[in-house]
PDB file of C-alpha atoms in Angstrom:
ATOM      1  CA  UNK A 948      -9.776   7.229  -7.839  1.00  0.00           C
ATOM      2  CA  UNK A 949     -12.720   4.433  -5.969  1.00  0.00           C
ATOM      3  CA  UNK A 950     -14.128   6.546  -2.648  1.00  0.00           C
ATOM      4  CA  UNK A 951     -13.206   5.333   0.844  1.00  0.00           C
ATOM      5  CA  UNK A 952     -17.694   4.840   0.397  1.00  0.00           C
ATOM      6  CA  UNK A 953     -16.611   2.475  -3.100  1.00  0.00           C
ATOM      7  CA  UNK A 954     -13.648   0.664  -2.101  1.00  0.00           C
ATOM      8  CA  UNK A 955     -15.793  -0.213   1.945  1.00  0.00           C
ATOM      9  CA  UNK A 956     -17.780  -2.109  -0.525  1.00  0.00           C
ATOM     10  CA  UNK A 957     -15.778  -3.968  -2.274  1.00  0.00           C
ATOM     11  CA  UNK A 958     -13.880  -5.122   0.552  1.00  0.00           C
ATOM     12  CA  UNK A 959     -18.081  -6.332   2.079  1.00  0.00           C
ATOM     13  CA  UNK A 960     -18.185  -7.965  -0.949  1.00  0.00           C
ATOM     14  CA  UNK A 961     -15.339 -10.025  -0.863  1.00  0.00           C
ATOM     15  CA  UNK A 962     -15.935 -10.790   2.011  1.00  0.00           C
ATOM     16  CA  UNK A 963     -19.183 -11.894   1.232  1.00  0.00           C
ATOM     17  CA  UNK A 964     -17.265 -14.144  -1.304  1.00  0.00           C
ATOM     18  CA  UNK A 965     -15.747 -16.642   1.431  1.00  0.00           C
ATOM     19  CA  UNK A 966     -12.264 -14.062   1.469  1.00  0.00           C
ATOM     20  CA  UNK A 967     -10.326 -13.984   4.277  1.00  0.00           C
ATOM     21  CA  UNK A 968     -13.206 -15.309   6.227  1.00  0.00           C
ATOM     22  CA  UNK A 969     -11.433 -14.697   9.986  1.00  0.00           C
ATOM     23  CA  UNK A 970     -10.463 -11.220   9.113  1.00  0.00           C
ATOM     24  CA  UNK A 971     -13.853 -11.110   8.403  1.00  0.00           C
ATOM     25  CA  UNK A 972     -15.255 -11.487  11.434  1.00  0.00           C
ATOM     26  CA  UNK A 973     -12.715 -10.229  13.613  1.00  0.00           C
ATOM     27  CA  UNK A 974     -13.299  -6.736  12.592  1.00  0.00           C
ATOM     28  CA  UNK A 975     -16.929  -7.371  12.625  1.00  0.00           C
ATOM     29  CA  UNK A 976     -16.383  -7.671  16.480  1.00  0.00           C
ATOM     30  CA  UNK A 977     -14.625  -4.577  16.534  1.00  0.00           C
ATOM     31  CA  UNK A 978     -17.290  -3.545  15.417  1.00  0.00           C
ATOM     32  CA  UNK A 979     -20.160  -4.650  17.389  1.00  0.00           C
ATOM     33  CA  UNK A 980     -21.308  -6.364  14.460  1.00  0.00           C
ATOM     34  CA  UNK A 981     -24.045  -9.195  14.586  1.00  0.00           C
ATOM     35  CA  UNK A 982     -24.865  -9.713  10.833  1.00  0.00           C
ATOM     36  CA  UNK A 983     -21.359 -11.533  10.554  1.00  0.00           C
ATOM     37  CA  UNK A 984     -21.061 -14.736  11.259  1.00  0.00           C
ATOM     38  CA  UNK A 985     -18.029 -16.833  10.368  1.00  0.00           C
ATOM     39  CA  UNK A 986     -19.643 -20.606  10.551  1.00  0.00           C
ATOM     40  CA  UNK A 987     -23.075 -20.762  10.994  1.00  0.00           C
ATOM     41  CA  UNK A 988     -25.120 -23.590  12.860  1.00  0.00           C
ATOM     42  CA  UNK A 989     -26.936 -25.412  10.369  1.00  0.00           C
ATOM     43  CA  UNK A 990     -30.258 -24.565  11.907  1.00  0.00           C
ATOM     44  CA  UNK A 991     -29.296 -20.596  12.681  1.00  0.00           C
ATOM     45  CA  UNK A 992     -31.700 -17.861  10.776  1.00  0.00           C
ATOM     46  CA  UNK A 993     -29.326 -15.680   9.639  1.00  0.00           C
ATOM     47  CA  UNK A 994     -30.972 -12.274   8.054  1.00  0.00           C
ATOM     48  CA  UNK A 995     -27.249 -10.990   5.515  1.00  0.00           C
ATOM     49  CA  UNK A 996     -27.598  -6.870   4.485  1.00  0.00           C
ATOM     50  CA  UNK A 997     -25.314  -7.874   0.991  1.00  0.00           C
ATOM     51  CA  UNK A 998     -24.185  -4.454   0.814  1.00  0.00           C
ATOM     52  CA  UNK A 999     -22.827  -4.297   4.908  1.00  0.00           C
ATOM     53  CA  UNK A1000     -22.265  -7.322   6.400  1.00  0.00           C
ATOM     54  CA  UNK A1001     -19.439  -6.793   8.661  1.00  0.00           C
ATOM     55  CA  UNK A1002     -20.834  -3.219   9.072  1.00  0.00           C
ATOM     56  CA  UNK A1003     -17.856  -1.743   7.757  1.00  0.00           C
ATOM     57  CA  UNK A1004     -19.646   0.676   5.061  1.00  0.00           C
ATOM     58  CA  UNK A1005     -20.097   4.321   6.362  1.00  0.00           C
ATOM     59  CA  UNK A1006     -17.899   3.500   9.459  1.00  0.00           C
ATOM     60  CA  UNK A1007     -14.632   4.715  10.277  1.00  0.00           C
ATOM     61  CA  UNK A1008     -12.852   1.501  10.668  1.00  0.00           C
ATOM     62  CA  UNK A1009      -8.942   0.636   9.895  1.00  0.00           C
ATOM     63  CA  UNK A1010      -8.031  -1.332   7.101  1.00  0.00           C
ATOM     64  CA  UNK A1011      -5.355  -3.806   7.153  1.00  0.00           C
ATOM     65  CA  UNK A1012      -2.430  -4.287   4.071  1.00  0.00           C
ATOM     66  CA  UNK A1013      -4.255  -8.168   4.182  1.00  0.00           C
ATOM     67  CA  UNK A1014      -7.601  -6.887   4.566  1.00  0.00           C
ATOM     68  CA  UNK A1015      -6.013  -5.126   0.508  1.00  0.00           C
ATOM     69  CA  UNK A1016      -5.572  -9.150  -0.755  1.00  0.00           C
ATOM     70  CA  UNK A1017      -9.477  -9.497  -0.443  1.00  0.00           C
ATOM     71  CA  UNK A1018     -10.262  -6.520  -2.609  1.00  0.00           C
ATOM     72  CA  UNK A1019      -8.214  -6.767  -4.842  1.00  0.00           C
ATOM     73  CA  UNK A1020      -8.571 -11.133  -5.045  1.00  0.00           C
ATOM     74  CA  UNK A1021     -11.981 -10.888  -5.379  1.00  0.00           C
ATOM     75  CA  UNK A1022     -11.779  -8.506  -7.632  1.00  0.00           C
ATOM     76  CA  UNK A1023      -8.926 -10.674 -10.184  1.00  0.00           C
ATOM     77  CA  UNK A1024      -6.085  -9.449  -8.443  1.00  0.00           C
ATOM     78  CA  UNK A1025      -3.403 -11.624  -7.439  1.00  0.00           C
ATOM     79  CA  UNK A1026      -1.686 -10.368  -4.558  1.00  0.00           C
ATOM     80  CA  UNK A1027       1.379 -11.595  -1.794  1.00  0.00           C
ATOM     81  CA  UNK A1028       1.198 -10.201   1.843  1.00  0.00           C
ATOM     82  CA  UNK A1029       4.908 -10.617   2.593  1.00  0.00           C
ATOM     83  CA  UNK A1030       5.702 -10.007   6.498  1.00  0.00           C
ATOM     84  CA  UNK A1031       9.280  -8.290   7.291  1.00  0.00           C
ATOM     85  CA  UNK A1032       9.245 -10.384  11.397  1.00  0.00           C
ATOM     86  CA  UNK A1033      11.937  -9.502  12.502  1.00  0.00           C
ATOM     87  CA  UNK A1034      14.847  -6.193  11.798  1.00  0.00           C
ATOM     88  CA  UNK A1035      17.349  -7.853   8.988  1.00  0.00           C
ATOM     89  CA  UNK A1036      20.481  -5.377  10.101  1.00  0.00           C
ATOM     90  CA  UNK A1037      22.193  -2.994  12.554  1.00  0.00           C
ATOM     91  CA  UNK A1038      20.639  -0.848  14.667  1.00  0.00           C
ATOM     92  CA  UNK A1039      17.285  -2.835  14.177  1.00  0.00           C
ATOM     93  CA  UNK A1040      17.039  -1.514  10.471  1.00  0.00           C
ATOM     94  CA  UNK A1041      15.030  -4.197   7.452  1.00  0.00           C
ATOM     95  CA  UNK A1042      17.602  -3.836   4.535  1.00  0.00           C
ATOM     96  CA  UNK A1043      16.548  -6.650   3.016  1.00  0.00           C
ATOM     97  CA  UNK A1044      12.955  -4.633   2.862  1.00  0.00           C
ATOM     98  CA  UNK A1045      14.575  -2.177   0.677  1.00  0.00           C
ATOM     99  CA  UNK A1046      16.625  -5.066  -1.014  1.00  0.00           C
ATOM    100  CA  UNK A1047      13.479  -7.315  -1.644  1.00  0.00           C
ATOM    101  CA  UNK A1048      11.201  -3.434  -2.848  1.00  0.00           C
ATOM    102  CA  UNK A1049      13.611  -3.127  -5.469  1.00  0.00           C
ATOM    103  CA  UNK A1050      14.081  -6.012  -7.184  1.00  0.00           C
ATOM    104  CA  UNK A1051      10.935  -6.339  -7.660  1.00  0.00           C
ATOM    105  CA  UNK A1052      10.917  -2.629  -9.380  1.00  0.00           C
ATOM    106  CA  UNK A1053      14.130  -5.002 -11.491  1.00  0.00           C
ATOM    107  CA  UNK A1054      11.651  -7.432 -12.234  1.00  0.00           C
ATOM    108  CA  UNK A1055       8.522  -5.305 -14.154  1.00  0.00           C
ATOM    109  CA  UNK A1056      11.782  -3.909 -16.541  1.00  0.00           C
ATOM    110  CA  UNK A1057      10.265  -3.882 -20.244  1.00  0.00           C
ATOM    111  CA  UNK A1058      13.356  -5.459 -21.215  1.00  0.00           C
ATOM    112  CA  UNK A1059      16.397  -7.112 -19.965  1.00  0.00           C
ATOM    113  CA  UNK A1060      18.341  -4.535 -21.677  1.00  0.00           C
ATOM    114  CA  UNK A1061      15.810  -1.563 -20.062  1.00  0.00           C
ATOM    115  CA  UNK A1062      15.821   0.973 -18.000  1.00  0.00           C
ATOM    116  CA  UNK A1063      12.567   1.276 -18.419  1.00  0.00           C
ATOM    117  CA  UNK A1064      10.535  -0.162 -15.771  1.00  0.00           C
ATOM    118  CA  UNK A1065       6.624  -1.082 -14.970  1.00  0.00           C
ATOM    119  CA  UNK A1066       6.096  -2.629 -11.282  1.00  0.00           C
ATOM    120  CA  UNK A1067       2.234  -1.900  -9.413  1.00  0.00           C
ATOM    121  CA  UNK A1068       3.253   0.292  -6.421  1.00  0.00           C
ATOM    122  CA  UNK A1069       3.636  -1.540  -3.256  1.00  0.00           C
ATOM    123  CA  UNK A1070       1.955  -0.580   0.574  1.00  0.00           C
ATOM    124  CA  UNK A1071       4.496  -0.320   3.189  1.00  0.00           C
ATOM    125  CA  UNK A1072       2.736  -0.561   6.692  1.00  0.00           C
ATOM    126  CA  UNK A1073       3.319  -0.671  10.099  1.00  0.00           C
ATOM    127  CA  UNK A1074       1.831  -0.322  13.529  1.00  0.00           C
ATOM    128  CA  UNK A1075      -0.650   2.440  13.756  1.00  0.00           C
ATOM    129  CA  UNK A1076       0.646   3.865   9.428  1.00  0.00           C
ATOM    130  CA  UNK A1077       0.633   2.462   5.756  1.00  0.00           C
ATOM    131  CA  UNK A1078       2.960   4.370   3.121  1.00  0.00           C
ATOM    132  CA  UNK A1079       2.797   3.559  -0.840  1.00  0.00           C
ATOM    133  CA  UNK A1080       6.220   2.701  -2.299  1.00  0.00           C
ATOM    134  CA  UNK A1081       6.330   4.230  -6.019  1.00  0.00           C
ATOM    135  CA  UNK A1082      10.718   3.256  -5.971  1.00  0.00           C
ATOM    136  CA  UNK A1083      13.519   3.528  -4.919  1.00  0.00           C
ATOM    137  CA  UNK A1084      16.765   5.179  -4.100  1.00  0.00           C
ATOM    138  CA  UNK A1085      20.229   3.451  -5.338  1.00  0.00           C
ATOM    139  CA  UNK A1086      23.597   4.744  -3.918  1.00  0.00           C
ATOM    140  CA  UNK A1087      26.459   4.868  -6.447  1.00  0.00           C
ATOM    141  CA  UNK A1088      26.843   1.357  -6.975  1.00  0.00           C
ATOM    142  CA  UNK A1089      23.414   0.865  -7.859  1.00  0.00           C
ATOM    143  CA  UNK A1090      22.900  -0.195  -4.092  1.00  0.00           C
ATOM    144  CA  UNK A1091      19.038   0.492  -3.043  1.00  0.00           C
ATOM    145  CA  UNK A1092      19.562   3.320   0.032  1.00  0.00           C
ATOM    146  CA  UNK A1093      16.299   4.814   0.235  1.00  0.00           C
ATOM    147  CA  UNK A1094      12.605   4.074   0.369  1.00  0.00           C
ATOM    148  CA  UNK A1095      11.010   6.287  -2.429  1.00  0.00           C
ATOM    149  CA  UNK A1096       6.580   6.894  -0.666  1.00  0.00           C
ATOM    150  CA  UNK A1097       3.752   8.874  -1.161  1.00  0.00           C
ATOM    151  CA  UNK A1098       2.977   9.436   2.290  1.00  0.00           C
ATOM    152  CA  UNK A1099      -0.479  10.243   3.728  1.00  0.00           C
ATOM    153  CA  UNK A1100       0.719  12.923   6.271  1.00  0.00           C
ATOM    154  CA  UNK A1101       2.237  14.699   4.024  1.00  0.00           C
ATOM    155  CA  UNK A1102      -0.393  18.052   3.669  1.00  0.00           C
ATOM    156  CA  UNK A1103      -2.401  18.170  -0.041  1.00  0.00           C
ATOM    157  CA  UNK A1104      -1.519  21.503  -0.294  1.00  0.00           C
ATOM    158  CA  UNK A1105       1.878  20.721   0.066  1.00  0.00           C
ATOM    159  CA  UNK A1106       1.661  17.496  -2.306  1.00  0.00           C
ATOM    160  CA  UNK A1107      -0.455  19.810  -4.791  1.00  0.00           C
ATOM    161  CA  UNK A1108       2.969  22.019  -4.994  1.00  0.00           C
ATOM    162  CA  UNK A1109       5.533  19.166  -6.298  1.00  0.00           C
ATOM    163  CA  UNK A1110       3.351  18.299  -8.210  1.00  0.00           C
ATOM    164  CA  UNK A1111       3.395  22.411  -9.734  1.00  0.00           C
ATOM    165  CA  UNK A1112       7.480  21.908  -8.931  1.00  0.00           C
ATOM    166  CA  UNK A1113       7.699  19.000 -11.100  1.00  0.00           C
ATOM    167  CA  UNK A1114       5.556  20.507 -14.353  1.00  0.00           C
ATOM    168  CA  UNK A1115       8.048  23.614 -14.244  1.00  0.00           C
ATOM    169  CA  UNK A1116      11.374  20.859 -14.254  1.00  0.00           C
ATOM    170  CA  UNK A1117       9.833  20.433 -17.833  1.00  0.00           C
ATOM    171  CA  UNK A1118       9.199  24.199 -19.329  1.00  0.00           C
ATOM    172  CA  UNK A1119      11.541  26.003 -21.292  1.00  0.00           C
ATOM    173  CA  UNK A1120      12.003  27.338 -18.513  1.00  0.00           C
ATOM    174  CA  UNK A1121      12.157  25.234 -15.715  1.00  0.00           C
ATOM    175  CA  UNK A1122      14.830  27.800 -12.995  1.00  0.00           C
ATOM    176  CA  UNK A1123      12.387  31.537 -13.708  1.00  0.00           C
ATOM    177  CA  UNK A1124       9.063  28.660 -13.135  1.00  0.00           C
ATOM    178  CA  UNK A1125      10.437  27.489  -9.861  1.00  0.00           C
ATOM    179  CA  UNK A1126      11.076  30.412  -8.572  1.00  0.00           C
ATOM    180  CA  UNK A1127       7.767  31.675  -8.445  1.00  0.00           C
ATOM    181  CA  UNK A1128       7.309  28.761  -5.950  1.00  0.00           C
ATOM    182  CA  UNK A1129       9.732  29.294  -3.628  1.00  0.00           C
ATOM    183  CA  UNK A1130       7.568  31.477  -1.405  1.00  0.00           C
ATOM    184  CA  UNK A1131       5.548  28.607  -0.400  1.00  0.00           C
ATOM    185  CA  UNK A1132       4.668  28.156   3.737  1.00  0.00           C
ATOM    186  CA  UNK A1133       5.944  24.484   3.073  1.00  0.00           C
ATOM    187  CA  UNK A1134       9.679  24.023   3.386  1.00  0.00           C
ATOM    188  CA  UNK A1135      11.256  22.024   0.227  1.00  0.00           C
ATOM    189  CA  UNK A1136      13.310  19.679   1.898  1.00  0.00           C
ATOM    190  CA  UNK A1137      10.620  18.403   4.605  1.00  0.00           C
ATOM    191  CA  UNK A1138       8.103  17.594   1.448  1.00  0.00           C
ATOM    192  CA  UNK A1139      11.167  15.985  -0.147  1.00  0.00           C
ATOM    193  CA  UNK A1140      11.441  14.341   2.930  1.00  0.00           C
ATOM    194  CA  UNK A1141       8.816  12.866   3.142  1.00  0.00           C
ATOM    195  CA  UNK A1142       9.259  11.210   0.423  1.00  0.00           C
ATOM    196  CA  UNK A1143      11.911   9.807   1.042  1.00  0.00           C
ATOM    197  CA  UNK A1144      12.665   6.863   4.426  1.00  0.00           C
ATOM    198  CA  UNK A1145      16.447   6.113   4.237  1.00  0.00           C
ATOM    199  CA  UNK A1146      17.258   2.956   5.475  1.00  0.00           C
ATOM    200  CA  UNK A1147      17.888   4.146   8.862  1.00  0.00           C
ATOM    201  CA  UNK A1148      13.961   4.823   9.679  1.00  0.00           C
ATOM    202  CA  UNK A1149      13.159   1.579   8.766  1.00  0.00           C
ATOM    203  CA  UNK A1150      13.088   0.843  12.440  1.00  0.00           C
ATOM    204  CA  UNK A1151      10.530  -0.790  13.105  1.00  0.00           C
ATOM    205  CA  UNK A1152      10.022  -4.003  14.882  1.00  0.00           C
ATOM    206  CA  UNK A1153       8.018  -4.854  12.165  1.00  0.00           C
ATOM    207  CA  UNK A1154       6.292  -4.572   8.131  1.00  0.00           C
ATOM    208  CA  UNK A1155       4.290  -6.153   5.914  1.00  0.00           C
ATOM    209  CA  UNK A1156       4.708  -5.823   2.024  1.00  0.00           C
ATOM    210  CA  UNK A1157       1.606  -6.063  -0.189  1.00  0.00           C
ATOM    211  CA  UNK A1158       3.164  -6.489  -4.360  1.00  0.00           C
ATOM    212  CA  UNK A1159       0.797  -7.428  -6.770  1.00  0.00           C
ATOM    213  CA  UNK A1160       1.630 -10.691  -8.680  1.00  0.00           C
ATOM    214  CA  UNK A1161      -0.682 -10.508 -11.786  1.00  0.00           C
ATOM    215  CA  UNK A1162      -3.956 -11.671 -12.176  1.00  0.00           C
ATOM    216  CA  UNK A1163      -5.663 -14.692 -11.016  1.00  0.00           C
ATOM    217  CA  UNK A1164      -5.669 -17.192 -14.042  1.00  0.00           C
ATOM    218  CA  UNK A1165      -6.535 -20.400 -12.707  1.00  0.00           C
ATOM    219  CA  UNK A1166      -9.005 -21.904 -10.265  1.00  0.00           C
ATOM    220  CA  UNK A1167      -6.176 -22.708  -8.224  1.00  0.00           C
ATOM    221  CA  UNK A1168      -5.419 -19.004  -7.451  1.00  0.00           C
ATOM    222  CA  UNK A1169      -8.410 -18.078  -6.096  1.00  0.00           C
ATOM    223  CA  UNK A1170      -8.765 -20.999  -4.204  1.00  0.00           C
ATOM    224  CA  UNK A1171      -5.080 -19.784  -2.119  1.00  0.00           C
ATOM    225  CA  UNK A1172      -6.233 -16.011  -1.523  1.00  0.00           C
ATOM    226  CA  UNK A1173      -9.952 -17.023  -0.103  1.00  0.00           C
ATOM    227  CA  UNK A1174      -8.300 -18.854   1.745  1.00  0.00           C
ATOM    228  CA  UNK A1175      -5.727 -15.889   3.010  1.00  0.00           C
TER     229      UNK A1175
END
């Protein structure tokens, strides 16, 4: 897992290569950096720090999924950024978002007859928060009803206990092993609940989804990403 500093440096590198100049310029303005110029004039003398073009490295600026599209693109990974700009279901919910995630996961099936899948996790973002989507929950009719996510707001120790619980479930005596974790300071229902986002809770006005589509294989792919 790369450090925060490394991710910031990689994104700075993407901007240096020309990815998302508008986004880079906007963030430079927020950070108060005067070293970035989206379109410098011919007679302008600009001295750039290649390590910290915008001023992102070592800052505490919040980044979004559009920034990750640039970062991934610069290292050869092709992504799509999907926007859910309005609710698609009753009570201001987004069932079509859930359906798309399920379809994306199914697209990673090893074969048409296998239930085994391999899909790179998606990133779900709404105003003020981002979560990593690692799966969906299906009802008795095999219809998606909830997202399975990793939420950075979940306490680290609680997630460690959850990992231990998964390991205990594979032990020769899982009941005994799990009982040793039952006296945790965390409520298991709350910990497990933090991993599950029911469609009824997808009620923010807008969402963005980042999905990985493969590797950049042609010059055209690279040009499209550079224009984002």
